[in-house]
PDB file of C-alpha atoms in Angstrom:
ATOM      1  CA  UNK A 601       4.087   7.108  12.637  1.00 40.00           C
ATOM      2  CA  UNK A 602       2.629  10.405  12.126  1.00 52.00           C
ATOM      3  CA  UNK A 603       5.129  13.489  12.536  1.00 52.00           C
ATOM      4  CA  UNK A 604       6.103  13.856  16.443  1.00 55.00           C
ATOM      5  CA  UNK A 605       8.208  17.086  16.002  1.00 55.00           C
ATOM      6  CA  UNK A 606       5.744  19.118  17.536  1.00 57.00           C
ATOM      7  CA  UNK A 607       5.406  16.789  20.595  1.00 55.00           C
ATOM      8  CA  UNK A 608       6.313  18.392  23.642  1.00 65.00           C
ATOM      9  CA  UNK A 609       8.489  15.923  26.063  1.00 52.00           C
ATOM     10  CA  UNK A 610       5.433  14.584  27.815  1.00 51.00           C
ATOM     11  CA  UNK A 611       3.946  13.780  24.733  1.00 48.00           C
ATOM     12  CA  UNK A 612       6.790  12.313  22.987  1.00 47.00           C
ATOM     13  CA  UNK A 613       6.979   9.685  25.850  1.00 54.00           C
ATOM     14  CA  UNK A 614       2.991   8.910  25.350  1.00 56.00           C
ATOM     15  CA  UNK A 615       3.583   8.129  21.891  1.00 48.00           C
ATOM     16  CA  UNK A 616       6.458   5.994  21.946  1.00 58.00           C
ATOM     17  CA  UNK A 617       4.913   4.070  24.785  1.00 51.00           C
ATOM     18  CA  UNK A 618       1.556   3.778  22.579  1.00 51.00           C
ATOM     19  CA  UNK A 619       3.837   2.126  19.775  1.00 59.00           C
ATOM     20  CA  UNK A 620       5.593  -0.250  21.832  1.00 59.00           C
ATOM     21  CA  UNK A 621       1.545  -1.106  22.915  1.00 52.00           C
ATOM     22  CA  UNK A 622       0.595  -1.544  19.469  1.00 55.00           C
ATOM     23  CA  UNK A 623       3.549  -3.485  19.006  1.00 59.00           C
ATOM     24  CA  UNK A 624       3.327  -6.470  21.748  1.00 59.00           C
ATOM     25  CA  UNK A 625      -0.404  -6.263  20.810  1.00 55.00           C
ATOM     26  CA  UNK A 626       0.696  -7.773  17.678  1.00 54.00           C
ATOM     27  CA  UNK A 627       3.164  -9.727  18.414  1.00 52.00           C
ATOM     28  CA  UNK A 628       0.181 -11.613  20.387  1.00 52.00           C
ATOM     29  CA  UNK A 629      -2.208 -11.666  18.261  1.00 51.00           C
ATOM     30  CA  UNK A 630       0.291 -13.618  15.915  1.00 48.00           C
ATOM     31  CA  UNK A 631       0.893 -15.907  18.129  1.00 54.00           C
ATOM     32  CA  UNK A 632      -2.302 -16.580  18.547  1.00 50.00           C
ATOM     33  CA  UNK A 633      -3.558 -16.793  14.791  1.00 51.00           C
ATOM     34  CA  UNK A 634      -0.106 -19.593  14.663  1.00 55.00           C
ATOM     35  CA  UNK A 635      -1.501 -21.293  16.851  1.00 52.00           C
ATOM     36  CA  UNK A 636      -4.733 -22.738  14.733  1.00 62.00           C
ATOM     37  CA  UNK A 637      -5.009 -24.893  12.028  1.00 60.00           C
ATOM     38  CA  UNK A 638      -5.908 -22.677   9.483  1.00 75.00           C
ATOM     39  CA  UNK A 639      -6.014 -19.002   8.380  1.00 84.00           C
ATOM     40  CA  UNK A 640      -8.591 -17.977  11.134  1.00 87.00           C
ATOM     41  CA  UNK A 641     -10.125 -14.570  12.528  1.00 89.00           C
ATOM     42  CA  UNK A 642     -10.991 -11.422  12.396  1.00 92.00           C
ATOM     43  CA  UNK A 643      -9.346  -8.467   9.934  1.00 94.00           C
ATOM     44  CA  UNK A 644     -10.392  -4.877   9.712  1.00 95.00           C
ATOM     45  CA  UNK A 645      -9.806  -3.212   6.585  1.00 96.00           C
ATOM     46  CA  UNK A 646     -10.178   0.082   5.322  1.00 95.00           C
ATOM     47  CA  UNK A 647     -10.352   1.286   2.008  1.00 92.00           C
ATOM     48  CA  UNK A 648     -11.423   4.207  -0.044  1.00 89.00           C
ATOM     49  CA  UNK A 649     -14.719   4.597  -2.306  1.00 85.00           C
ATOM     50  CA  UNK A 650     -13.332   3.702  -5.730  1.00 86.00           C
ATOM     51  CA  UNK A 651     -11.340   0.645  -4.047  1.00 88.00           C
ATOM     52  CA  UNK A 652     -14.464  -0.325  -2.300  1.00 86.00           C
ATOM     53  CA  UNK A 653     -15.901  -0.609  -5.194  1.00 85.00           C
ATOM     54  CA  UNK A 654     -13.838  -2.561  -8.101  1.00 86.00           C
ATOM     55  CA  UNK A 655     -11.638  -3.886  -5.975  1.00 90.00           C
ATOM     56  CA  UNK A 656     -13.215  -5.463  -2.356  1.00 89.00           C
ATOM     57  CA  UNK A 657     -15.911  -7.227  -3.688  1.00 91.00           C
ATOM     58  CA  UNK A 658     -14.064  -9.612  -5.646  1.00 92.00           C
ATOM     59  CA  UNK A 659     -11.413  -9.999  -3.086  1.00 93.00           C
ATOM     60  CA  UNK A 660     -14.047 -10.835  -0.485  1.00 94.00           C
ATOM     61  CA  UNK A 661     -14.982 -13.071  -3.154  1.00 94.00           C
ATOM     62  CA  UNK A 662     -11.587 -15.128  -3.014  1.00 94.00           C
ATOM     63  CA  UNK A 663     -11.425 -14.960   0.558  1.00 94.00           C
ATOM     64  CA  UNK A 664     -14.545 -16.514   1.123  1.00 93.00           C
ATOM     65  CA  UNK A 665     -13.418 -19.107  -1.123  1.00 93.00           C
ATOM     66  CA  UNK A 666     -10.045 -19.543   0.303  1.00 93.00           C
ATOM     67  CA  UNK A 667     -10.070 -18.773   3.658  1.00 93.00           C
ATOM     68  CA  UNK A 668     -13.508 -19.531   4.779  1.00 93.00           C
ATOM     69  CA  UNK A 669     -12.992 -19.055   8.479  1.00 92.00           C
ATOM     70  CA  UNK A 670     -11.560 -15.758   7.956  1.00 93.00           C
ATOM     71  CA  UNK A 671     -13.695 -12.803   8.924  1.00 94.00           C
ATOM     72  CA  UNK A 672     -13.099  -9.425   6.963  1.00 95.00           C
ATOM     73  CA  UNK A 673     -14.869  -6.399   8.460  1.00 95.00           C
ATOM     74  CA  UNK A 674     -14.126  -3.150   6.073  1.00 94.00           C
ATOM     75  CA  UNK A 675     -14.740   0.610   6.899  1.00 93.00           C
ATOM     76  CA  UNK A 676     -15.007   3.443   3.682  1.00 92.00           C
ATOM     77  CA  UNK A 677     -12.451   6.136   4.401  1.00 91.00           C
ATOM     78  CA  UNK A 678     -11.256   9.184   3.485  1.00 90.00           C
ATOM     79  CA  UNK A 679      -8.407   7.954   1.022  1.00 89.00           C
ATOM     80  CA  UNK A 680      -5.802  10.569   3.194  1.00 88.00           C
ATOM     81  CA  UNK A 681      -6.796   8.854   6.096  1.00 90.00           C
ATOM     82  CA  UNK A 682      -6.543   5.682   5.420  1.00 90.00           C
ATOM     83  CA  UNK A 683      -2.416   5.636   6.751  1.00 91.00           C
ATOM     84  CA  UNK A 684      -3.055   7.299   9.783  1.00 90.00           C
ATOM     85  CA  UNK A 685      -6.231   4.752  10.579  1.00 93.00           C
ATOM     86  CA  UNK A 686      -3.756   2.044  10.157  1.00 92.00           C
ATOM     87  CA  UNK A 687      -1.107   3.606  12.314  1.00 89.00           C
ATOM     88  CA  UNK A 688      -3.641   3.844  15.303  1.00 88.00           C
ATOM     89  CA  UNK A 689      -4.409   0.373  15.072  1.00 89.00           C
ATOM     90  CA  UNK A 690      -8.126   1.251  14.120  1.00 92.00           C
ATOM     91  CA  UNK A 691      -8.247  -1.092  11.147  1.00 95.00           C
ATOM     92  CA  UNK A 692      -5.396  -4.068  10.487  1.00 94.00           C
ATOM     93  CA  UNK A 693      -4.248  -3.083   7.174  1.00 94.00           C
ATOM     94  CA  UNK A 694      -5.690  -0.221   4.461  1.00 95.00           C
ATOM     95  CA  UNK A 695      -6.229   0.521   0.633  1.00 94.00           C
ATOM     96  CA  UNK A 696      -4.793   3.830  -0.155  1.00 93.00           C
ATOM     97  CA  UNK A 697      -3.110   5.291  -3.113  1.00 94.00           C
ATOM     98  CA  UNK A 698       0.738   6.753  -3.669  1.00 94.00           C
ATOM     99  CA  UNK A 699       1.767   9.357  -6.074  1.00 95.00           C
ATOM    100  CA  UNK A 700       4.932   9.015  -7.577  1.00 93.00           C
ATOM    101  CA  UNK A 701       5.098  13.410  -8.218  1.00 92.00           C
ATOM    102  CA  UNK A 702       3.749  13.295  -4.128  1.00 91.00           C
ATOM    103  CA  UNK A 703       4.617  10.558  -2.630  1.00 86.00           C
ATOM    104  CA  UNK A 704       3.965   9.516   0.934  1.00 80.00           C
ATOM    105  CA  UNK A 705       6.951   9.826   3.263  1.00 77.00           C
ATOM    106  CA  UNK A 706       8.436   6.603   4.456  1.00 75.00           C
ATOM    107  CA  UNK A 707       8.355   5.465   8.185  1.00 78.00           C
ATOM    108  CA  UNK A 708       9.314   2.293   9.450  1.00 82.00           C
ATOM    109  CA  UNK A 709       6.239   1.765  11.347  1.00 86.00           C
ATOM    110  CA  UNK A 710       4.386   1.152   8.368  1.00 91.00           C
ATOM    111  CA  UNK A 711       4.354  -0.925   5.524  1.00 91.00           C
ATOM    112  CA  UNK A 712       2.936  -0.587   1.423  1.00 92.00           C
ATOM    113  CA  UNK A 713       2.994  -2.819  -1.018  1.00 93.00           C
ATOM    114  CA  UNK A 714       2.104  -1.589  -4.204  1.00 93.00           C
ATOM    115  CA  UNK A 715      -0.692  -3.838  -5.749  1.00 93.00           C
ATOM    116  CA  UNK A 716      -0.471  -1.664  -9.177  1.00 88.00           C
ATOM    117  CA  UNK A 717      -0.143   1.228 -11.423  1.00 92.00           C
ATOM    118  CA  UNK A 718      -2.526   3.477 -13.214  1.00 94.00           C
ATOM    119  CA  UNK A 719      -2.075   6.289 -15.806  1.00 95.00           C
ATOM    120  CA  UNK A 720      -4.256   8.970 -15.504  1.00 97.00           C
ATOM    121  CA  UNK A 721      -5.887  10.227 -18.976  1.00 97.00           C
ATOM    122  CA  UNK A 722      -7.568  13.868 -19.504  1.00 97.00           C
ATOM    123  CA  UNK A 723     -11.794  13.516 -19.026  1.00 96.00           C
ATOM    124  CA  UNK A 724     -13.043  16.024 -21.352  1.00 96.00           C
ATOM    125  CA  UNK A 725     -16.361  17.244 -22.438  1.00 95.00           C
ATOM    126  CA  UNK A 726     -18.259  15.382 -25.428  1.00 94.00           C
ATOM    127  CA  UNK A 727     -16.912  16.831 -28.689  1.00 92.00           C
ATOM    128  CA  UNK A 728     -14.664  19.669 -26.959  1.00 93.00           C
ATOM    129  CA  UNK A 729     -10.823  18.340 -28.038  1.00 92.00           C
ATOM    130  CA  UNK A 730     -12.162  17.658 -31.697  1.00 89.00           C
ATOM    131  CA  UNK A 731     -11.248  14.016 -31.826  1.00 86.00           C
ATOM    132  CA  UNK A 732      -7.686  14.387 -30.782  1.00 92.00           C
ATOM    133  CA  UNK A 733      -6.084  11.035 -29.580  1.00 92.00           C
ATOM    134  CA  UNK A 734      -3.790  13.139 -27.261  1.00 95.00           C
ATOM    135  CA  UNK A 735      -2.993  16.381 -25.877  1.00 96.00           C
ATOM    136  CA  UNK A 736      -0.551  18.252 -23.511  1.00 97.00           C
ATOM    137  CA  UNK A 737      -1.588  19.239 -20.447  1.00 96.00           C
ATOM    138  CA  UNK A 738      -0.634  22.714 -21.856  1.00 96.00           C
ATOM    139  CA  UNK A 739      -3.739  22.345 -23.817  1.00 95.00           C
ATOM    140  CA  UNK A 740      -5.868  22.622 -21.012  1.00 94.00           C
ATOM    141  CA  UNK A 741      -4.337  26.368 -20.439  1.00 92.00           C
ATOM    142  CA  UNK A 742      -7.852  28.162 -21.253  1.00 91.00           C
ATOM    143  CA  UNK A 743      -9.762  25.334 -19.718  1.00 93.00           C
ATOM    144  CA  UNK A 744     -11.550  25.001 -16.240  1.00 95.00           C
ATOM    145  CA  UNK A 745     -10.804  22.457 -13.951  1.00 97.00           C
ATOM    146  CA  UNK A 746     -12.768  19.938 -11.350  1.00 97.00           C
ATOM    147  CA  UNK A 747     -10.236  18.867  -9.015  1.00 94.00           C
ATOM    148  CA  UNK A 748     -10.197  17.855  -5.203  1.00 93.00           C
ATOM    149  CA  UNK A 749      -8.764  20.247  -2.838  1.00 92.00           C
ATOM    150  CA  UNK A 750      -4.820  21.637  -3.471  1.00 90.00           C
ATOM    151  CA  UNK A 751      -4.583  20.443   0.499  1.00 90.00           C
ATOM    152  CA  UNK A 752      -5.265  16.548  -0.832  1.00 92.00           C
ATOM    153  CA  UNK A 753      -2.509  14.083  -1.991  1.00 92.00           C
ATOM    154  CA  UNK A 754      -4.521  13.866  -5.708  1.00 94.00           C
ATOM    155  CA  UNK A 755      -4.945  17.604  -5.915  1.00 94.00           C
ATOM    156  CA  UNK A 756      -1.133  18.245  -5.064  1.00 94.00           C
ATOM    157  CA  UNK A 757       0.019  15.417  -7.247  1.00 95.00           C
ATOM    158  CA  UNK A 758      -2.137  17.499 -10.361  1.00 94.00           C
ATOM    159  CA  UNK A 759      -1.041  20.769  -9.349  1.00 94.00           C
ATOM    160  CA  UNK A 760       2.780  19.150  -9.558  1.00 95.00           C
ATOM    161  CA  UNK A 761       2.092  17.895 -13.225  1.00 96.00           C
ATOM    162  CA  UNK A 762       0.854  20.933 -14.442  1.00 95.00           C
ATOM    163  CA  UNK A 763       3.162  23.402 -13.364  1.00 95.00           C
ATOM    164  CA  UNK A 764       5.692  21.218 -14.394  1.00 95.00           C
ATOM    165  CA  UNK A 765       4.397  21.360 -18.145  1.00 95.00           C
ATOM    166  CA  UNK A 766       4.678  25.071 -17.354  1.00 95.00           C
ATOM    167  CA  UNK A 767       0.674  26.018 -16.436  1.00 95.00           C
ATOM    168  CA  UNK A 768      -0.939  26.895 -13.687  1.00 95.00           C
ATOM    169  CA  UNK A 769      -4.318  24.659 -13.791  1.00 93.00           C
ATOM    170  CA  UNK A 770      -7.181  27.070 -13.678  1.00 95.00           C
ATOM    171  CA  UNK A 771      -9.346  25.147 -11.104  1.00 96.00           C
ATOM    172  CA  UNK A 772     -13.188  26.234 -11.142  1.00 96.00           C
ATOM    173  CA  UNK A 773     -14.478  23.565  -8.860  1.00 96.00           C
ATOM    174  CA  UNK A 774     -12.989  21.579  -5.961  1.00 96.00           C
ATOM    175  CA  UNK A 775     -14.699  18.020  -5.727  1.00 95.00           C
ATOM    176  CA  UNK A 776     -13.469  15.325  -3.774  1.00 90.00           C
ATOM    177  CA  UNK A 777     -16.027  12.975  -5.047  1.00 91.00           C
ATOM    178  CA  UNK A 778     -15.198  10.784  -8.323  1.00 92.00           C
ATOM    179  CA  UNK A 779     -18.472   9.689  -9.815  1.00 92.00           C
ATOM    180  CA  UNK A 780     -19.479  13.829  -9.223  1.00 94.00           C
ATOM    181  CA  UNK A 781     -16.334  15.038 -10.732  1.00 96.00           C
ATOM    182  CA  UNK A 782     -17.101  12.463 -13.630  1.00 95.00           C
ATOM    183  CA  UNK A 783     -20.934  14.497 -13.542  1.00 96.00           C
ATOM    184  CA  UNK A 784     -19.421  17.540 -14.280  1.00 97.00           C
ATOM    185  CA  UNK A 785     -17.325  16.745 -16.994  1.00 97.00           C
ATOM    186  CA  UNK A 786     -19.935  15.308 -18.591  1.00 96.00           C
ATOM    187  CA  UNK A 787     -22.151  18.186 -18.231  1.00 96.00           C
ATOM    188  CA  UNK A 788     -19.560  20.349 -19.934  1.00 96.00           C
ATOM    189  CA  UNK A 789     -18.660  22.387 -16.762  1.00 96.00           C
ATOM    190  CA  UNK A 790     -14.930  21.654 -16.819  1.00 96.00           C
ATOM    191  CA  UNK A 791     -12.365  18.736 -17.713  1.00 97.00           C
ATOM    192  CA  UNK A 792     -10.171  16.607 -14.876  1.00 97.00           C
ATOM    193  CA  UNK A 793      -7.493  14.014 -15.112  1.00 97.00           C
ATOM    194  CA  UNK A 794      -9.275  10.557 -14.699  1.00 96.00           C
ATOM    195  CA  UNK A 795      -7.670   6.573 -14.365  1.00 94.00           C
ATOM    196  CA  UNK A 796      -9.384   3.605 -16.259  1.00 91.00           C
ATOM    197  CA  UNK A 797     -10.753   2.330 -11.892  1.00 90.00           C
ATOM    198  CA  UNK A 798     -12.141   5.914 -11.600  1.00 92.00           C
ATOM    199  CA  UNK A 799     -13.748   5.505 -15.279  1.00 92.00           C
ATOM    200  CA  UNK A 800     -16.035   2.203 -14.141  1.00 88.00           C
ATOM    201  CA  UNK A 801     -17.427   4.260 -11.218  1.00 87.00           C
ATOM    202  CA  UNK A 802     -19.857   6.040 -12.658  1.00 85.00           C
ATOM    203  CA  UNK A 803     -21.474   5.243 -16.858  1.00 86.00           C
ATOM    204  CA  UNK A 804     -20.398   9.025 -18.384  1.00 88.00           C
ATOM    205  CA  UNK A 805     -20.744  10.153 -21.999  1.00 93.00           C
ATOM    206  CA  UNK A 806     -18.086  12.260 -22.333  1.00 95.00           C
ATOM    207  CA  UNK A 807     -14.324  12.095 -23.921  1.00 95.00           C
ATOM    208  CA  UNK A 808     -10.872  10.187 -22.330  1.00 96.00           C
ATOM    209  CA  UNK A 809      -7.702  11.941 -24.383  1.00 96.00           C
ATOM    210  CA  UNK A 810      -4.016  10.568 -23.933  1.00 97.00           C
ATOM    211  CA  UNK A 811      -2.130  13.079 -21.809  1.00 97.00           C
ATOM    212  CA  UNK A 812       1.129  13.127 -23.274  1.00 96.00           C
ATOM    213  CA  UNK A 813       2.764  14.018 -20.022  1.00 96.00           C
ATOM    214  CA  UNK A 814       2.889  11.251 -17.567  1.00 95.00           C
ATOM    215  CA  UNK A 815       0.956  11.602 -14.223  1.00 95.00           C
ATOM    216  CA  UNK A 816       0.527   8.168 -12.385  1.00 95.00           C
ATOM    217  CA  UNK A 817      -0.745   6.814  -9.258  1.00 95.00           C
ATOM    218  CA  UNK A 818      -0.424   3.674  -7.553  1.00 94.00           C
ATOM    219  CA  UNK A 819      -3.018   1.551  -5.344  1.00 94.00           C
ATOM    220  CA  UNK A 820      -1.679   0.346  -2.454  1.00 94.00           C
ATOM    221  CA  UNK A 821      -1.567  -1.904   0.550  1.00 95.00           C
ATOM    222  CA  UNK A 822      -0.685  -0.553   3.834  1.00 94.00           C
ATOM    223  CA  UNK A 823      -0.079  -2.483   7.090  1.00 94.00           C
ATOM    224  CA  UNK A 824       1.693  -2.350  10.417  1.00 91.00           C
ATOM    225  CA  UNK A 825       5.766  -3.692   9.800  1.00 88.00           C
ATOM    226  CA  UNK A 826       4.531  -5.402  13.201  1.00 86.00           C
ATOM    227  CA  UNK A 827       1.460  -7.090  11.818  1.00 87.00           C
ATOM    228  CA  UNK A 828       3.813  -8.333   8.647  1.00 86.00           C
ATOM    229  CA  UNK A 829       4.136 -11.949   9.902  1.00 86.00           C
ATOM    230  CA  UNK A 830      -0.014 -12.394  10.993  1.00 88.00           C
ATOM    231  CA  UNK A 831      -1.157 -15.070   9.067  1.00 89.00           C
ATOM    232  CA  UNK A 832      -4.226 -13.380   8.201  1.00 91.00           C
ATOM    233  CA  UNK A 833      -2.805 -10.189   7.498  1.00 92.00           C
ATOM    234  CA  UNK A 834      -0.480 -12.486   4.970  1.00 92.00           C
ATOM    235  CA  UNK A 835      -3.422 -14.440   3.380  1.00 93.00           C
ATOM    236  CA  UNK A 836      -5.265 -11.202   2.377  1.00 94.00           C
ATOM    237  CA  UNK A 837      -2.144  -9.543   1.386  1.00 93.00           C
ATOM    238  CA  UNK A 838      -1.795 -12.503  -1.129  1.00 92.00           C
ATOM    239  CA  UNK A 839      -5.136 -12.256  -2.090  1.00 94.00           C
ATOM    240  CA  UNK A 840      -5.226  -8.701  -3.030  1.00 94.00           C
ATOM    241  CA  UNK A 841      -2.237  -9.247  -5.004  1.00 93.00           C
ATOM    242  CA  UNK A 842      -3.702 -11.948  -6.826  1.00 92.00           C
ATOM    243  CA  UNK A 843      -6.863  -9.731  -7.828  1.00 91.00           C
ATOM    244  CA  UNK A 844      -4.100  -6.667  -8.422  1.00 88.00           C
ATOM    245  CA  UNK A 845      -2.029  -9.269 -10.975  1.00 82.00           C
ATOM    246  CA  UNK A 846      -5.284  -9.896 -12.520  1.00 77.00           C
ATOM    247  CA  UNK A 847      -6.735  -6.456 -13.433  1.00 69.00           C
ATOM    248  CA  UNK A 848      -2.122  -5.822 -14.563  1.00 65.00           C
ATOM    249  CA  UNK A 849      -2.081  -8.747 -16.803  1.00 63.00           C
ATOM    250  CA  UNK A 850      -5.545  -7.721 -18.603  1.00 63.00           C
ATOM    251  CA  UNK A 851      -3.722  -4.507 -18.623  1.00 61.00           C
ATOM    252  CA  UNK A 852      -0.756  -5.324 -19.808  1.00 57.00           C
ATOM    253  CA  UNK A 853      -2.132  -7.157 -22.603  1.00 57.00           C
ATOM    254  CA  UNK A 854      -3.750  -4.229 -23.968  1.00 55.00           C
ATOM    255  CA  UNK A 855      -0.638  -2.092 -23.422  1.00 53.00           C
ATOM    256  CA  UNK A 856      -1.700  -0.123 -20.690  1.00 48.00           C
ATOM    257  CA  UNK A 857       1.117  -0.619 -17.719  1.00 40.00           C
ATOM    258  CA  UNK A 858       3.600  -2.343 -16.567  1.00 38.00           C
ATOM    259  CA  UNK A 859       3.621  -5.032 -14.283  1.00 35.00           C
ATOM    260  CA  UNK A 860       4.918  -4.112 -10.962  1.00 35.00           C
ATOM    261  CA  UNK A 861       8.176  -6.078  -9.218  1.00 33.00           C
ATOM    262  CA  UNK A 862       6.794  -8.954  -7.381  1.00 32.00           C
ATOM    263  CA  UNK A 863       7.076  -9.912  -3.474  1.00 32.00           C
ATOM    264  CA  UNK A 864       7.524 -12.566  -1.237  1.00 33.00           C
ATOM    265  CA  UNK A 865       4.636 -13.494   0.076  1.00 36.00           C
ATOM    266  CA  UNK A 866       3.806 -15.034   4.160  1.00 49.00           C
ATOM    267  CA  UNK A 867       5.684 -12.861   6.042  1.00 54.00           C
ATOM    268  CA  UNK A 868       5.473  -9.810   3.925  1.00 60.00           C
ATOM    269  CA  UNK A 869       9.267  -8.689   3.922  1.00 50.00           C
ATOM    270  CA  UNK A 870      10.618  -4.917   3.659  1.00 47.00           C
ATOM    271  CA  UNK A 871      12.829  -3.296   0.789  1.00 44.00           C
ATOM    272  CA  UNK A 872      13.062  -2.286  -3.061  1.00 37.00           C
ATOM    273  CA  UNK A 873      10.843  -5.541  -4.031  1.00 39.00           C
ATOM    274  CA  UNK A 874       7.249  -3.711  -3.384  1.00 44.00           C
ATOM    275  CA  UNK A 875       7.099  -3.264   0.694  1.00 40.00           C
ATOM    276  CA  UNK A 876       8.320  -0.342   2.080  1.00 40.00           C
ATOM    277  CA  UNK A 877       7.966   1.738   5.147  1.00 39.00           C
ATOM    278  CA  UNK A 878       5.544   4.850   4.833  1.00 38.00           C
ATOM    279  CA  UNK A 879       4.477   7.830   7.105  1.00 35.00           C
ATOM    280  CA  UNK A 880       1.228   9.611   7.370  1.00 35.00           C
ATOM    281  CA  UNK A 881       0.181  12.898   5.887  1.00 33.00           C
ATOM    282  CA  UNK A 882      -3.292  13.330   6.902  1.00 33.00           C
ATOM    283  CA  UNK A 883      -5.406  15.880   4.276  1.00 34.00           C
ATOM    284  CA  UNK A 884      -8.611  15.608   2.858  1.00 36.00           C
ATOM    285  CA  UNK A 885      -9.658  13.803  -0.509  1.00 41.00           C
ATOM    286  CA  UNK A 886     -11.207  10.705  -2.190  1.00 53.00           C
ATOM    287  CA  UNK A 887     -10.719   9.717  -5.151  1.00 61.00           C
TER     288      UNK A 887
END
């Protein structure tokens, strides 16, 4: 649930009365989804641009294959938005990303599971770092930056990093669009912190450097803790997971993370395993 310390009393009564709504609503539609056969229905997802685009196809894919009576209907969101969609009951579960230096505050009427981890490397233009494998985010003192808004979750989580190495990042141009921000670097205008998902949106010529500071984020899977026993909600849980474990063990392989814990699966539990509560901060971004 979002923050309700600004509620007055009136309002604080509206929204609890809202939740318990959301809540039986739930609790009925999982009744009803036991009640078939088979993994059956209706699911409305939401996601963000870059997940839309390496990861839904393929686990529409899957769910075509496995599930073939169940109906996924996906909306493109705002990636800061995507907690507070799933709070209202707009959409059934959401895509969103975490970041460890900002993370998302936990609330119990929310779930996320994290499906994995990525590592974000330094974008840089062509020819500009002299062939260095790696560099300190100190390096990028002198250098402008493309970054989305200080306001958004991914421009806080930067800001974090680099005043931690002890800079202040000098930030030219504020772009909440990836495959743009990717543009710019590779027209020389400025450098930005990039992952190897936000790499395949867009074909770039330009240079990836090692940061030698760590700055990660992680994709995740939000739901309702009252939708956590749907059957539906459960099958594409496991199926985004499964697509998740794939892109982590092709990873892995080539050194690049580390697997994350792994999770019950059916009636997707709570706790230190993967699934825990979050809250909603909504600001502006995409990434």
């Amino acid at each position: 649930m979002p923050d309700l310390s600004g509620l007055t009393d009136a309002g604080l009564t509206l929204a609890r009365h809202a939740e318990r709504i959301l809540s039986t609503e739930a609790e009925a539609v999982e009744a009803l989804e036991r009640s078939r056969n088979e993994v059956s229905g209706v699911l409305r997802v939401g996601l963000f641009a870059t997940a839309a685009a390496e990861i839904l196809p393929l686990a529409l894919q899957r769910v075509r294959m496995a599930h073939p009576e169940l109906t996924v209907h996906s909306r493109d969101m705002d990636v800061d938005e995507v907690y507070d969609a799933v709070a209202s009951g707009s959409v059934d579960l959401a895509l969103g990303l975490d970041y460890p230096d900002v993370p998302i505050r936990r609330d119990p009427a929310l779930r996320m599971l994290r499906l994995y981890r990525e590592r974000f490397s330094l974008s840089v233009p062509a020819g500009s770092m002299d062939g260095r494998a790696e560099v300190s985010l100190t390096d990028t003192r002198d250098l402008g930056w493309i970054r989305p808004s200080a306001e958004s979750y991914y421009g806080r989580a930067v800001r974090t990093a680099c005043r931690r190495a002890g800079i202040e990042p000098d930030v030219r141009h504020e772009v909440t669009d990836t495959a743009a921000t990717l543009a710019l670097v590779e027209a020389g205008i400025g450098v930005s912190v990039v992952t190897d998902l936000m790499l395949r949106l867009r074909a770039s010529r330009f240079d990836v450097v090692r940061l030698r500071e760590r700055i990660e984020r992680h994709i995740v899977v939000v739901f309702r803790s009252s939708a956590a026993c749907r059957p539906t909600v459960a099958a594409l849980v496991d199926v985004l997971r499964a697509v998740a474990g794939t892109r982590r063990a092709h990873r892995h392989r080539a050194g690049a993370v580390r697997p994350a814990s792994p999770v019950h699966q059916r009636c997707l539990p709570s706790g230190p395993q993967g699934v825990a509560p979050v809250s909603l901060l909504p600001t502006a971004g995409r990434a």
